[in-house]
Amino acid sequence: MALVLYYAPGACSGVTINALEELGLDCDYRKIDLSSGEQKTEAYRKINPYGKVPALISDDKLLTENPAILLYLHSLVADSTLLPKTDDKYQAALYSSDLMWMSSSVHPSVRHVCMPMYYTLNQDTTDVVEKGRQSLTSYFNIAEKRLHNQAWWYGSKWSIVDVYLHWCYTRALRGGYSLSDFPALLEHQQRVEARPSFQRRKAIENR
Ligand SMILES: N[C@@H](CCC(=O)N[C@@H](CS)C(=O)NCC(=O)O)C(=O)O
């Protein structure tokens, strides 16, 4: 199987790279320069009409949306550690739900804080940032409670949900959102970053 991933350093595609590295799948990584708007060019839209990263090409077929890509990668490897093993259909649906919560609730609020100009026609973006901050505080409180007495989102085992959550709070941090009220998240950050697959992801994003 030939895999190609379109990614941008620092973007949510880092979660996808982390998953590929954790699984040890061979992948051709192709960098897209978001700062110059490469994602909106005709050439890139021929690859991904949505003009975003991540975009995975699997044997010449396009797959977009991080949760869908992560679930697909998980399904490719028999002993995948991306999510805990289960035969229970409800539990499997909960894993999908957690990934979708990251992508459709937490990530958009991160964007409201970090890129408010995308969400208003007004010059003044204060309101968008404030609403984003309020939402993030409520989401990160949920995560903080969950990680207060356990190392990982699912207890004692790392999963790709931890990496997705990590991307959300560290992206918010880089956008000026303080994590000082979230000590469990700050400890979680150290654990996520110590994982070898995270280190390999960073080396790929930095090259
Ligand atoms: N719903 C998409 C969102 C992807 C997304 O927002 N990617 C950002 C980078 S984190 C992007 O490509 N931004 C460029 C742009 O919006 O122009 C997913 O879950 O994969």
Coordinates of N, CA, C and O in Angstrom, one line a residue, residues 126-205:
T126 N -12.3 40.7 19.0 CA -12.3 40.5 20.4 C -13.4 39.5 20.8 O -13.1 38.6 21.6
D127 N -14.6 39.6 20.3 CA -15.7 38.8 20.6 C -15.4 37.3 20.3 O -15.7 36.4 21.1
V128 N -14.9 37.1 19.1 CA -14.6 35.7 18.6 C -13.6 35.1 19.5 O -13.8 33.9 19.9
V129 N -12.5 35.8 19.8 CA -11.5 35.3 20.7 C -12.0 34.9 22.0 O -11.8 33.9 22.6
E130 N -12.9 35.8 22.6 CA -13.4 35.6 23.9 C -14.3 34.4 24.0 O -14.3 33.6 24.9
K131 N -15.1 34.3 22.9 CA -16.1 33.1 22.9 C -15.2 31.8 22.7 O -15.5 30.8 23.4
G132 N -14.2 31.9 21.9 CA -13.3 30.7 21.8 C -12.6 30.4 23.1 O -12.6 29.2 23.5
R133 N -12.2 31.4 23.8 CA -11.5 31.1 25.1 C -12.5 30.5 26.1 O -12.1 29.5 26.8
Q134 N -13.7 31.0 26.1 CA -14.7 30.4 27.0 C -15.0 28.9 26.7 O -15.1 28.1 27.6
S135 N -15.1 28.7 25.4 CA -15.4 27.3 25.0 C -14.2 26.4 25.4 O -14.3 25.3 26.0
L136 N -12.9 26.9 25.1 CA -11.7 26.1 25.4 C -11.7 25.8 26.9 O -11.3 24.7 27.3
T137 N -12.0 26.8 27.7 CA -11.9 26.6 29.2 C -12.8 25.5 29.6 O -12.5 24.7 30.4
S138 N -14.0 25.5 29.0 CA -15.0 24.4 29.4 C -14.5 23.1 28.9 O -14.5 22.1 29.6
Y139 N -13.9 23.0 27.7 CA -13.4 21.7 27.2 C -12.2 21.3 28.0 O -12.0 20.1 28.3
F140 N -11.3 22.2 28.2 CA -10.0 21.8 28.9 C -10.3 21.5 30.4 O -9.6 20.7 31.0
N141 N -11.4 22.0 31.0 CA -11.8 21.6 32.3 C -12.2 20.1 32.3 O -11.9 19.4 33.2
I142 N -12.9 19.7 31.3 CA -13.3 18.3 31.1 C -12.1 17.4 31.1 O -11.9 16.4 31.7
A143 N -11.1 17.9 30.2 CA -9.9 17.1 30.0 C -9.1 17.1 31.3 O -8.5 16.0 31.7
E144 N -9.0 18.2 32.0 CA -8.2 18.3 33.2 C -8.7 17.3 34.3 O -8.0 16.6 34.9
K145 N -10.1 17.3 34.4 CA -10.7 16.4 35.4 C -10.4 14.9 35.0 O -10.0 14.1 35.9
R146 N -10.4 14.6 33.8 CA -10.2 13.3 33.3 C -8.8 12.8 33.6 O -8.5 11.7 33.9
L147 N -7.8 13.8 33.4 CA -6.4 13.4 33.5 C -5.8 13.7 34.9 O -4.7 13.5 35.2
H148 N -6.7 14.1 35.8 CA -6.3 14.4 37.2 C -5.7 13.2 37.9 O -4.7 13.3 38.6
N149 N -6.4 12.1 37.7 CA -5.9 10.9 38.4 C -5.5 9.7 37.5 O -5.5 8.6 37.9
Q150 N -5.2 10.1 36.2 CA -4.8 9.0 35.3 C -3.8 9.6 34.3 O -3.9 10.8 34.0
A151 N -2.9 8.8 33.8 CA -1.9 9.3 32.9 C -2.4 9.7 31.6 O -1.9 10.6 30.9
W152 N -3.3 8.9 31.1 CA -3.8 9.0 29.7 C -5.3 9.1 29.6 O -6.0 8.8 30.5
W153 N -5.8 9.6 28.4 CA -7.2 9.8 28.2 C -8.0 8.5 28.6 O -9.0 8.5 29.1
Y154 N -7.4 7.3 28.2 CA -8.1 6.1 28.5 C -7.5 5.3 29.7 O -7.5 4.1 29.8
G155 N -6.8 6.1 30.6 CA -6.4 5.4 31.9 C -4.9 5.2 31.8 O -4.1 6.1 31.8
S156 N -4.5 3.9 31.7 CA -3.1 3.6 31.9 C -2.4 3.5 30.5 O -1.2 3.2 30.4
K157 N -3.2 3.6 29.4 CA -2.6 3.4 28.1 C -2.6 4.6 27.2 O -3.7 5.2 27.0
W158 N -1.5 4.9 26.6 CA -1.4 6.0 25.6 C -2.4 5.7 24.4 O -2.6 4.5 24.1
S159 N -3.0 6.7 23.8 CA -3.7 6.5 22.6 C -3.6 7.8 21.7 O -3.1 8.8 22.2
I160 N -4.0 7.7 20.5 CA -3.9 8.9 19.6 C -4.9 10.0 20.1 O -4.6 11.2 19.7
V161 N -5.8 9.7 20.9 CA -6.7 10.7 21.5 C -5.8 11.7 22.3 O -6.0 12.9 22.3
D162 N -4.9 11.1 23.0 CA -4.0 12.0 23.8 C -3.2 12.9 23.0 O -3.0 14.1 23.3
V163 N -2.8 12.4 21.8 CA -2.0 13.3 20.9 C -2.8 14.4 20.3 O -2.4 15.5 20.1
Y164 N -4.1 14.0 20.0 CA -5.0 15.0 19.4 C -5.3 16.1 20.5 O -5.2 17.3 20.2
L165 N -5.5 15.7 21.7 CA -5.8 16.6 22.8 C -4.5 17.5 23.0 O -4.7 18.7 23.1
H166 N -3.4 16.9 23.0 CA -2.1 17.6 23.2 C -2.0 18.7 22.1 O -1.6 19.8 22.3
W167 N -2.3 18.3 20.8 CA -2.2 19.3 19.7 C -3.1 20.5 20.0 O -2.7 21.6 19.9
C168 N -4.3 20.2 20.5 CA -5.3 21.3 20.8 C -4.8 22.2 21.8 O -4.8 23.5 21.7
Y169 N -4.3 21.7 23.0 CA -3.9 22.6 24.0 C -2.6 23.3 23.8 O -2.4 24.4 24.2
T170 N -1.7 22.6 23.1 CA -0.4 23.3 22.8 C -0.6 24.4 21.7 O 0.1 25.4 21.7
R171 N -1.5 24.1 20.7 CA -1.8 25.1 19.7 C -2.4 26.3 20.4 O -2.1 27.5 20.0
A172 N -3.3 26.1 21.3 CA -4.0 27.2 22.0 C -2.9 28.0 22.8 O -2.9 29.2 22.8
L173 N -2.0 27.3 23.4 CA -0.9 27.9 24.2 C -0.1 28.8 23.3 O 0.2 29.9 23.6
R174 N 0.3 28.3 22.1 CA 1.1 29.1 21.2 C 0.3 30.3 20.7 O 0.8 31.4 20.3
G175 N -1.1 30.2 20.8 CA -1.9 31.4 20.4 C -2.2 32.3 21.5 O -3.1 33.2 21.4
G176 N -1.6 32.1 22.7 CA -1.7 33.0 23.8 C -2.7 32.6 24.9 O -2.9 33.3 25.8
Y177 N -3.3 31.4 24.8 CA -4.2 30.9 25.8 C -3.3 30.3 26.9 O -2.5 29.4 26.7
S178 N -3.5 30.7 28.2 CA -2.7 30.2 29.3 C -3.2 28.9 29.8 O -4.4 28.7 30.0
L179 N -2.2 28.0 30.1 CA -2.6 26.7 30.6 C -2.3 26.6 32.1 O -2.3 25.5 32.7
S180 N -2.1 27.8 32.8 CA -1.7 27.8 34.2 C -2.7 27.2 35.1 O -2.4 26.7 36.2
D181 N -4.0 27.2 34.7 CA -5.0 26.6 35.5 C -5.2 25.1 35.3 O -6.2 24.5 35.8
F182 N -4.4 24.6 34.4 CA -4.5 23.2 34.0 C -3.3 22.3 34.3 O -2.6 21.9 33.3
P183 N -2.9 22.1 35.6 CA -1.7 21.4 35.9 C -1.6 20.0 35.3 O -0.6 19.5 34.9
A184 N -2.8 19.3 35.3 CA -2.8 17.9 34.7 C -2.5 17.9 33.2 O -1.8 17.0 32.7
L185 N -3.0 19.0 32.5 CA -2.7 19.0 31.1 C -1.2 19.3 30.9 O -0.6 18.7 30.0
L186 N -0.6 20.1 31.7 CA 0.9 20.4 31.6 C 1.7 19.2 31.8 O 2.7 18.9 31.2
E187 N 1.3 18.3 32.8 CA 2.0 17.1 33.0 C 1.8 16.1 31.9 O 2.7 15.4 31.4
H188 N 0.5 16.1 31.4 CA 0.2 15.3 30.2 C 1.1 15.6 29.0 O 1.6 14.8 28.3
Q189 N 1.3 16.9 28.9 CA 2.1 17.4 27.7 C 3.5 16.7 27.8 O 4.0 16.3 26.7
Q190 N 4.1 16.7 29.0 CA 5.5 16.0 29.1 C 5.4 14.6 28.7 O 6.3 14.1 28.0
R191 N 4.3 13.9 29.1 CA 4.3 12.4 28.8 C 4.1 12.2 27.3 O 4.7 11.4 26.7
V192 N 3.2 13.0 26.7 CA 3.0 12.9 25.2 C 4.3 13.1 24.5 O 4.6 12.4 23.5
E193 N 5.0 14.1 24.9 CA 6.2 14.5 24.1 C 7.4 13.6 24.3 O 8.3 13.6 23.6
A194 N 7.3 12.8 25.4 CA 8.4 11.8 25.7 C 8.3 10.6 24.8 O 9.2 9.8 24.7
R195 N 7.1 10.4 24.2 CA 6.9 9.1 23.4 C 7.8 9.2 22.1 O 7.8 10.2 21.4
P196 N 8.5 8.1 21.8 CA 9.4 8.1 20.6 C 8.7 8.5 19.3 O 9.2 9.2 18.5
S197 N 7.4 8.1 19.1 CA 6.7 8.4 17.9 C 6.5 9.9 17.8 O 6.4 10.5 16.7
F198 N 6.3 10.6 19.0 CA 6.2 12.1 19.0 C 7.5 12.7 18.5 O 7.5 13.6 17.8
Q199 N 8.6 12.1 19.0 CA 10.0 12.7 18.7 C 10.2 12.5 17.2 O 10.7 13.4 16.5
R200 N 9.8 11.4 16.6 CA 10.0 11.2 15.1 C 9.1 12.1 14.4 O 9.5 12.7 13.3
R201 N 7.9 12.3 14.8 CA 7.0 13.3 14.2 C 7.6 14.7 14.2 O 7.6 15.4 13.1
K202 N 8.2 15.1 15.3 CA 8.8 16.4 15.4 C 9.9 16.6 14.4 O 10.1 17.6 13.7
A203 N 10.7 15.5 14.3 CA 11.9 15.5 13.3 C 11.3 15.7 11.9 O 11.9 16.4 11.1
I204 N 10.2 15.0 11.6 CA 9.7 15.1 10.2 C 9.1 16.5 10.0 O 9.4 17.2 9.0
E205 N 8.4 17.1 11.0 CA 7.9 18.4 10.9 C 9.0 19.5 10.8 O 8.8 20.5 10.1

